[in-house]
Coordinates of N, CA and C in Angstrom, one line a residue:
M702 N 0.8 -1.1 0.0 CA 0.1 0.0 0.1 C 0.9 1.3 0.0
M703 N 0.4 2.3 -0.7 CA 1.2 3.4 -0.8 C 1.1 4.2 0.5
E704 N 2.0 5.2 0.7 CA 1.9 6.1 1.8 C 0.9 7.3 1.3
P705 N -0.2 7.4 1.8 CA -1.1 8.4 1.4 C -0.7 9.8 1.8
Q706 N -1.1 10.8 0.9 CA -0.8 12.2 1.3 C -2.0 12.9 1.8
G707 N -3.2 12.3 1.8 CA -4.4 12.8 2.3 C -5.3 11.6 2.6
L708 N -6.2 11.8 3.7 CA -7.2 10.8 4.1 C -8.6 11.4 4.0
I709 N -9.4 10.5 3.4 CA -10.9 11.0 3.2 C -11.8 9.9 3.9
F710 N -12.7 10.4 4.7 CA -13.6 9.5 5.4 C -15.0 9.8 5.2
D711 N -15.7 8.6 4.8 CA -17.3 8.7 4.9 C -17.6 9.0 6.3
C712 N -18.8 9.4 6.7 CA -19.3 9.8 8.0 C -20.1 8.6 8.7
D713 N -21.4 8.5 8.2 CA -22.4 7.6 8.7 C -21.9 6.1 8.5
G714 N -21.6 5.4 9.6 CA -21.3 4.0 9.5 C -19.8 3.8 9.3
T715 N -19.0 4.9 9.2 CA -17.6 4.8 9.0 C -16.9 5.5 10.2
L716 N -17.2 6.8 10.4 CA -16.7 7.5 11.7 C -17.6 7.3 12.8
A717 N -19.0 7.3 12.5 CA -20.0 7.2 13.4 C -20.9 6.0 13.3
D718 N -21.2 5.4 14.5 CA -22.1 4.1 14.3 C -23.5 4.6 14.3
S719 N -23.9 5.3 13.2 CA -25.1 6.0 13.2 C -26.2 5.3 12.3
M720 N -25.8 4.3 11.6 CA -26.8 3.7 10.6 C -28.0 3.1 11.3
P721 N -27.8 2.4 12.5 CA -29.0 1.8 13.3 C -29.9 3.0 13.6
I722 N -29.3 4.1 14.0 CA -30.1 5.3 14.5 C -30.9 5.9 13.2
H723 N -30.1 6.0 12.1 CA -30.8 6.4 10.9 C -32.0 5.5 10.5
W724 N -31.9 4.2 10.7 CA -32.9 3.2 10.3 C -34.1 3.5 11.2
R725 N -33.9 3.8 12.4 CA -35.1 4.1 13.3 C -35.8 5.3 12.8
A726 N -35.1 6.4 12.3 CA -35.8 7.6 11.8 C -36.4 7.2 10.5
W727 N -35.8 6.4 9.7 CA -36.5 6.0 8.4 C -37.8 5.3 8.7
E728 N -37.7 4.3 9.6 CA -38.9 3.5 10.0 C -40.0 4.4 10.4
Q729 N -39.7 5.3 11.3 CA -40.8 6.2 11.8 C -41.5 7.0 10.6
T730 N -40.6 7.6 9.8 CA -41.0 8.4 8.7 C -41.9 7.6 7.7
C731 N -41.3 6.5 7.3 CA -41.9 5.6 6.3 C -43.4 5.1 6.8
N732 N -43.3 4.6 8.0 CA -44.5 4.2 8.6 C -45.7 5.3 8.6
R733 N -45.2 6.5 8.9 CA -46.2 7.7 8.9 C -46.8 7.9 7.6
H734 N -46.0 7.6 6.5 CA -46.5 8.0 5.2 C -46.9 6.8 4.4
G735 N -46.9 5.6 5.0 CA -47.4 4.4 4.4 C -46.4 4.0 3.4
L736 N -45.1 4.1 3.5 CA -44.1 3.7 2.5 C -43.4 2.4 3.0
K737 N -43.3 1.4 2.1 CA -42.6 0.2 2.4 C -41.1 0.4 2.2
F738 N -40.3 0.1 3.2 CA -38.9 0.3 3.1 C -38.2 -0.6 4.2
T739 N -37.4 -1.6 3.8 CA -36.8 -2.6 4.7 C -35.5 -2.2 5.3
E740 N -35.1 -2.8 6.3 CA -33.9 -2.4 7.0 C -32.7 -2.9 6.1
E741 N -32.9 -4.0 5.5 CA -31.9 -4.5 4.6 C -31.6 -3.5 3.4
R742 N -32.7 -3.0 2.9 CA -32.5 -2.1 1.8 C -31.9 -0.8 2.3
H743 N -32.2 -0.4 3.5 CA -31.6 0.8 4.1 C -30.1 0.7 4.0
Y744 N -29.6 -0.5 4.5 CA -28.1 -0.7 4.4 C -27.6 -0.7 3.1
A745 N -28.3 -1.4 2.2 CA -27.8 -1.5 0.8 C -27.8 -0.2 0.1
L746 N -28.5 0.8 0.5 CA -28.6 2.1 -0.1 C -27.7 3.1 0.7
G747 N -26.9 2.5 1.6 CA -26.1 3.5 2.4 C -25.3 4.5 1.6
G748 N -25.2 5.7 1.9 CA -24.5 6.7 1.1 C -25.4 7.5 0.1
T749 N -26.6 6.8 -0.2 CA -27.5 7.6 -1.0 C -28.3 8.6 -0.3
P750 N -28.3 9.9 -0.8 CA -29.0 10.9 -0.2 C -30.5 10.6 0.0
S751 N -31.0 10.9 1.2 CA -32.4 10.5 1.6 C -33.4 11.0 0.6
R752 N -33.3 12.2 0.0 CA -34.2 12.7 -0.9 C -34.3 11.8 -2.1
L753 N -33.2 11.2 -2.5 CA -33.2 10.3 -3.7 C -33.9 9.1 -3.4
I754 N -33.7 8.6 -2.1 CA -34.3 7.3 -1.6 C -35.9 7.5 -1.6
F755 N -36.3 8.6 -1.2 CA -37.8 8.8 -1.1 C -38.3 9.0 -2.5
E756 N -37.5 9.5 -3.4 CA -37.9 9.7 -4.8 C -38.1 8.2 -5.4
I757 N -37.1 7.4 -5.1 CA -37.2 6.0 -5.6 C -38.4 5.3 -5.1
L758 N -38.7 5.4 -3.7 CA -39.8 4.7 -3.1 C -41.1 5.3 -3.7
G759 N -41.2 6.5 -3.9 CA -42.5 7.1 -4.4 C -42.9 6.5 -5.7
K760 N -41.8 6.4 -6.7 CA -42.0 6.0 -8.0 C -42.3 4.5 -7.9
E761 N -41.6 3.7 -7.2 CA -41.8 2.2 -7.1 C -43.2 1.9 -6.5
Q762 N -43.6 2.7 -5.5 CA -44.9 2.4 -4.9 C -46.1 3.1 -5.3
G763 N -45.9 4.0 -6.4 CA -47.0 4.8 -7.0 C -47.6 5.8 -6.0
V764 N -46.6 6.3 -5.1 CA -47.2 7.3 -4.1 C -46.6 8.8 -4.6
V765 N -47.6 9.7 -4.5 CA -47.2 11.1 -4.9 C -46.6 11.7 -3.5
L766 N -45.4 12.1 -3.5 CA -44.8 12.6 -2.3 C -43.9 13.7 -2.6
D767 N -43.4 14.6 -1.7 CA -42.4 15.6 -1.8 C -41.1 15.0 -1.2
P768 N -40.2 14.6 -2.0 CA -38.9 13.9 -1.6 C -38.2 14.8 -0.6
L769 N -38.1 16.1 -0.9 CA -37.4 17.0 -0.2 C -38.0 17.2 1.2
A770 N -39.3 17.3 1.2 CA -40.1 17.5 2.6 C -39.9 16.3 3.3
L771 N -40.0 15.1 2.9 CA -39.9 13.8 3.6 C -38.4 13.6 4.1
S772 N -37.5 14.1 3.3 CA -36.1 14.0 3.7 C -35.9 14.8 4.9
Q773 N -36.5 16.0 4.9 CA -36.3 16.9 6.0 C -37.0 16.4 7.3
E774 N -38.1 15.7 7.1 CA -38.9 15.1 8.1 C -38.0 14.0 8.7
K775 N -37.4 13.2 7.9 CA -36.7 12.0 8.4 C -35.4 12.5 9.1
E776 N -34.7 13.6 8.6 CA -33.6 14.1 9.3 C -33.9 14.7 10.7
A777 N -35.0 15.3 10.7 CA -35.5 15.9 12.0 C -35.7 14.8 13.1
A778 N -36.3 13.7 12.6 CA -36.4 12.5 13.5 C -35.1 12.0 13.9
Y779 N -34.2 11.9 13.0 CA -32.8 11.5 13.2 C -32.0 12.3 14.3
L780 N -32.3 13.7 14.1 CA -31.6 14.7 15.0 C -32.1 14.4 16.5
L781 N -33.3 14.1 16.7 CA -33.8 13.8 18.0 C -33.2 12.6 18.7
L782 N -32.7 11.6 17.8 CA -32.0 10.4 18.2 C -30.5 10.6 18.3
M783 N -30.0 11.6 17.7 CA -28.4 11.6 17.5 C -27.6 11.5 18.8
P784 N -28.2 12.1 19.9 CA -27.3 11.8 21.2 C -27.0 10.3 21.5
E785 N -27.7 9.4 20.8 CA -27.5 8.0 21.0 C -26.3 7.5 20.2
V786 N -25.8 8.2 19.2 CA -24.9 7.8 18.3 C -23.4 7.7 19.0
K787 N -22.8 6.6 18.8 CA -21.4 6.4 19.3 C -20.4 6.4 18.2
P788 N -19.2 6.6 18.5 CA -18.1 6.6 17.4 C -17.7 5.1 17.0
V789 N -17.3 5.0 15.8 CA -16.6 3.7 15.4 C -15.1 3.8 15.8
E790 N -14.9 3.4 16.9 CA -13.5 3.6 17.6 C -12.4 3.1 16.7
P791 N -12.3 2.0 16.0 CA -11.2 1.6 15.2 C -10.9 2.6 14.1
V792 N -11.9 3.2 13.5 CA -11.7 4.2 12.5 C -11.3 5.5 13.1
L793 N -12.0 5.9 14.2 CA -11.6 7.2 14.8 C -10.1 7.1 15.2
A794 N -9.6 6.0 15.6 CA -8.2 5.9 16.0 C -7.3 6.2 14.9
I795 N -7.7 5.8 13.7 CA -6.8 6.1 12.5 C -6.9 7.6 12.2
A796 N -8.1 8.2 12.2 CA -8.2 9.7 12.0 C -7.4 10.4 13.1
R797 N -7.6 10.0 14.3 CA -6.8 10.6 15.5 C -5.4 10.6 15.3
E798 N -4.8 9.4 14.8 CA -3.4 9.3 14.6 C -2.8 10.1 13.6
H799 N -3.6 10.5 12.6 CA -3.2 11.3 11.5 C -3.6 12.8 11.5
C800 N -4.3 13.2 12.6 CA -5.0 14.5 12.7 C -3.8 15.5 13.0
G801 N -3.8 16.5 12.1 CA -2.6 17.5 12.1 C -1.4 17.1 11.4
K802 N -1.3 15.8 10.9 CA -0.2 15.3 10.2 C -0.4 15.3 8.7
L803 N -1.7 14.9 8.3 CA -2.0 14.7 6.9 C -3.3 15.6 6.8
P804 N -3.5 16.1 5.6 CA -4.9 16.9 5.3 C -5.9 15.7 5.3
M805 N -7.0 16.0 6.0 CA -8.2 15.0 6.1 C -9.5 15.8 5.8
A806 N -10.4 14.9 5.1 CA -11.7 15.5 4.7 C -12.8 14.4 5.1
V807 N -14.0 14.9 5.2 CA -15.2 14.0 5.3 C -15.9 14.1 4.0
A808 N -16.2 13.0 3.4 CA -17.0 13.0 2.2 C -18.2 12.2 2.4
T809 N -19.4 12.7 2.4 CA -20.7 12.0 2.8 C -21.8 12.3 2.0
G810 N -22.8 11.3 2.0 CA -24.0 11.4 1.3 C -25.1 12.1 2.2
G811 N -24.7 12.4 3.4 CA -25.6 13.2 4.3 C -25.8 14.6 4.0
Q812 N -26.6 15.2 4.8 CA -26.8 16.8 4.7 C -25.9 17.5 5.5
R813 N -25.5 18.6 5.1 CA -24.4 19.4 5.8 C -24.8 19.8 7.2
G814 N -25.9 20.3 7.4 CA -26.3 20.7 8.8 C -26.3 19.5 9.8
C815 N -26.8 18.4 9.3 CA -26.8 17.1 10.0 C -25.4 16.6 10.3
I816 N -24.7 16.6 9.4 CA -23.3 16.0 9.5 C -22.4 16.8 10.5
M817 N -22.6 18.1 10.3 CA -21.8 19.1 11.2 C -22.2 18.8 12.7
Q818 N -23.5 18.6 12.9 CA -24.0 18.4 14.3 C -23.4 17.0 14.8
L819 N -23.3 16.1 13.8 CA -22.9 14.7 14.2 C -21.3 14.8 14.5
L820 N -20.5 15.6 13.8 CA -19.1 15.7 14.1 C -18.9 16.4 15.3
D821 N -19.7 17.4 15.6 CA -19.7 18.1 16.9 C -20.0 17.2 18.0
H822 N -21.0 16.3 17.9 CA -21.4 15.4 19.0 C -20.3 14.4 19.2
L823 N -19.6 14.0 18.2 CA -18.4 13.1 18.5 C -17.2 13.9 18.8
D824 N -17.2 15.2 18.8 CA -16.1 16.1 19.2 C -14.9 15.9 18.4
I825 N -15.2 15.7 17.0 CA -14.0 15.6 16.1 C -14.2 16.5 14.9
A826 N -15.1 17.5 15.0 CA -15.2 18.4 13.8 C -14.0 19.2 13.4
D827 N -13.1 19.5 14.4 CA -11.9 20.3 14.1 C -10.8 19.4 13.6
W828 N -11.0 18.1 13.5 CA -10.0 17.3 13.0 C -9.9 17.4 11.4
F829 N -10.9 17.8 10.8 CA -11.0 17.8 9.3 C -10.8 19.1 8.7
D830 N -10.1 19.1 7.5 CA -9.9 20.3 6.7 C -11.0 20.6 5.8
A831 N -11.9 19.7 5.5 CA -12.9 19.9 4.5 C -14.0 19.0 4.7
L832 N -15.2 19.4 4.4 CA -16.5 18.6 4.5 C -17.3 18.7 3.2
V833 N -17.4 17.6 2.5 CA -18.2 17.6 1.3 C -19.4 16.8 1.6
T834 N -20.7 17.2 1.3 CA -21.9 16.5 1.5 C -22.6 16.4 0.1
S835 N -23.7 15.8 0.2 CA -24.6 15.4 -1.0 C -25.1 16.8 -1.5
E836 N -25.1 17.9 -0.8 CA -25.6 19.2 -1.3 C -24.5 19.9 -2.1
D837 N -23.2 19.4 -2.1 CA -22.2 20.0 -2.7 C -21.9 19.5 -4.1
V838 N -22.5 18.4 -4.5 CA -22.2 17.7 -5.8 C -23.5 17.5 -6.5
E839 N -23.4 17.4 -7.8 CA -24.5 17.1 -8.7 C -24.9 15.6 -8.7
N840 N -23.8 14.8 -8.7 CA -23.9 13.3 -8.7 C -23.4 12.7 -7.5
P841 N -24.3 12.3 -6.5 CA -23.8 11.6 -5.4 C -23.2 10.2 -5.5
K842 N -22.8 9.6 -4.5 CA -22.3 8.2 -4.6 C -23.3 7.4 -5.1
P843 N -23.0 6.4 -6.0 CA -21.7 5.8 -6.3 C -20.8 6.6 -7.3
A844 N -21.3 7.7 -7.7 CA -20.4 8.6 -8.6 C -19.3 9.1 -7.8
P845 N -18.1 9.3 -8.4 CA -16.9 9.7 -7.7 C -16.9 11.2 -7.2
D846 N -17.9 11.9 -7.6 CA -17.8 13.4 -7.4 C -17.6 13.9 -5.9
T847 N -18.2 13.2 -5.0 CA -18.1 13.6 -3.6 C -16.6 13.4 -3.1
F848 N -16.0 12.3 -3.5 CA -14.6 12.0 -3.1 C -13.6 13.0 -3.9
L849 N -13.9 13.1 -5.2 CA -13.1 14.1 -6.0 C -13.0 15.5 -5.5
L850 N -14.2 16.0 -5.1 CA -14.3 17.4 -4.5 C -13.5 17.4 -3.2
A851 N -13.7 16.4 -2.4 CA -13.0 16.3 -1.1 C -11.5 16.4 -1.3
A852 N -10.9 15.6 -2.3 CA -9.5 15.7 -2.6 C -9.1 17.0 -3.0
E853 N -10.0 17.7 -3.9 CA -9.7 19.1 -4.4 C -9.6 20.0 -3.2
Q854 N -10.5 19.9 -2.3 CA -10.5 20.8 -1.2 C -9.5 20.8 -0.2
I855 N -8.8 19.5 -0.1 CA -7.7 19.5 0.8 C -6.4 19.5 -0.1
G856 N -6.5 19.7 -1.4 CA -5.3 20.0 -2.3 C -4.4 18.8 -2.5
I857 N -5.0 17.7 -2.5 CA -4.3 16.4 -2.7 C -4.8 15.7 -4.0
A858 N -3.9 15.2 -4.8 CA -4.4 14.5 -6.0 C -5.1 13.2 -5.6
P859 N -6.2 13.0 -6.4 CA -7.0 11.8 -5.9 C -6.2 10.5 -5.8
E860 N -5.2 10.2 -6.7 CA -4.5 9.0 -6.6 C -3.5 9.0 -5.4
S861 N -3.4 10.1 -4.7 CA -2.5 10.2 -3.6 C -3.4 10.1 -2.2
C862 N -4.6 9.9 -2.4 CA -5.6 9.9 -1.2 C -6.0 8.4 -0.9
R863 N -6.1 8.1 0.5 CA -6.8 6.9 0.9 C -8.0 7.3 1.5
A864 N -9.1 6.6 1.1 CA -10.5 6.8 1.5 C -11.1 5.6 2.2
F865 N -12.0 5.9 3.2 CA -12.6 4.9 4.0 C -14.0 4.9 3.9
E866 N -14.6 3.7 3.7 CA -16.0 3.6 3.5 C -16.6 2.4 4.2
D867 N -18.0 2.3 4.3 CA -18.5 1.2 5.0 C -19.6 0.5 4.1
T868 N -19.9 1.1 2.9 CA -20.9 0.5 2.1 C -20.3 0.2 0.6
D869 N -21.1 -0.7 0.0 CA -20.6 -1.0 -1.4 C -20.7 0.1 -2.3
L870 N -21.7 1.0 -2.2 CA -21.9 2.2 -3.1 C -20.7 3.0 -2.8
G871 N -20.4 3.3 -1.6 CA -19.2 4.1 -1.2 C -18.0 3.7 -1.8
M872 N -17.7 2.3 -1.8 CA -16.5 1.7 -2.3 C -16.4 1.9 -3.8
Q873 N -17.6 1.7 -4.5 CA -17.7 2.1 -5.8 C -17.2 3.5 -6.2
A874 N -17.7 4.4 -5.3 CA -17.4 5.8 -5.5 C -15.8 6.1 -5.4
I875 N -15.2 5.5 -4.3 CA -13.8 5.6 -4.2 C -13.0 5.0 -5.3
H876 N -13.3 3.8 -5.8 CA -12.7 3.2 -6.9 C -12.8 4.0 -8.1
A877 N -13.9 4.7 -8.4 CA -14.2 5.5 -9.6 C -13.4 6.8 -9.5
A878 N -13.1 7.2 -8.3 CA -12.3 8.4 -8.1 C -10.9 8.2 -8.2
G879 N -10.4 6.9 -8.4 CA -9.0 6.5 -8.5 C -8.2 6.6 -7.2
M880 N -8.8 6.5 -6.1 CA -8.1 6.5 -4.8 C -8.0 5.1 -4.2
E881 N -7.1 5.0 -3.3 CA -7.0 3.7 -2.6 C -8.2 3.6 -1.6
A882 N -8.8 2.5 -1.6 CA -10.1 2.3 -0.8 C -9.8 1.3 0.3
V883 N -10.4 1.8 1.4 CA -10.4 0.9 2.6 C -11.8 0.6 3.1
D884 N -12.2 -0.6 3.0 CA -13.5 -1.1 3.4 C -13.3 -1.3 5.0
V885 N -14.1 -0.3 5.7 CA -13.9 -0.3 7.2 C -14.5 -1.6 7.8
R886 N -15.4 -2.2 7.1 CA -16.1 -3.5 7.5 C -15.1 -4.6 7.8
K887 N -13.9 -4.4 7.1 CA -12.9 -5.5 7.3 C -11.8 -5.1 8.3
I888 N -12.0 -3.9 8.9 CA -11.0 -3.6 9.9 C -11.4 -4.3 11.3
P889 N -10.4 -5.0 12.0 CA -10.8 -5.6 13.2 C -11.6 -4.7 14.2
G890 N -12.7 -5.2 14.7 CA -13.5 -4.5 15.7 C -14.6 -3.7 15.0
V891 N -14.6 -3.7 13.6 CA -15.7 -3.1 12.8 C -16.5 -4.2 12.1
L892 N -17.7 -4.4 12.4 CA -18.5 -5.4 11.7 C -19.8 -4.7 11.1
P893 N -20.4 -5.2 10.1 CA -21.6 -4.6 9.6 C -22.6 -4.8 10.7
R894 N -23.5 -3.8 10.9 CA -24.5 -3.9 11.9 C -25.3 -5.2 11.9
Q895 N -25.7 -5.7 10.7 CA -26.4 -7.0 10.6 C -25.7 -8.2 11.3
E896 N -24.3 -8.2 11.0 CA -23.5 -9.3 11.6 C -23.5 -9.2 13.2
E897 N -23.3 -7.9 13.6 CA -23.2 -7.7 15.0 C -24.5 -8.2 15.7
E898 N -25.6 -8.1 15.2 CA -26.9 -8.4 15.8 C -27.3 -9.8 15.4
A899 N -26.7 -10.5 14.6 CA -27.0 -11.8 14.1 C -26.7 -12.8 15.2

């Protein structure tokens, strides 16, 4: 493996063990609006902006809805639960070790306001030199745009970056960006939520 010049981290499921909490917010919102959405699919679509997921669900189920309004409703439900989110310690240890030594960014499919609150909650917001969210790019993950913009903002060529992800869509995005990819699900101490609960 090369020595990276910059590190880029996904947030939900990578730095923060927030996916189970997100699921609870999804379940509440979907039940309220009569939408079918399984926990398995929630994990499979990890990294996809919530407004796009609501758009997909509406089309599939023939329901007329406002994806942006439902996305905001789901995020509001999540924010109420955010105090329960814990860090993914093995990944945080990597970020902590390189903090102040290498340029670092967060590249997420989440919404800026929500992610900033999450990083503050984990007390790691000042570790990172850049934050790129789904609101900053036209094409979210699995397109490479989120990671490419993060590399640009920390001033490091993509091929000199190492990026960390916890979903298949996120890994696709890193590979498409030409970066070294680390699947945090394979780091000792980090297991997919479904395996932890199995």
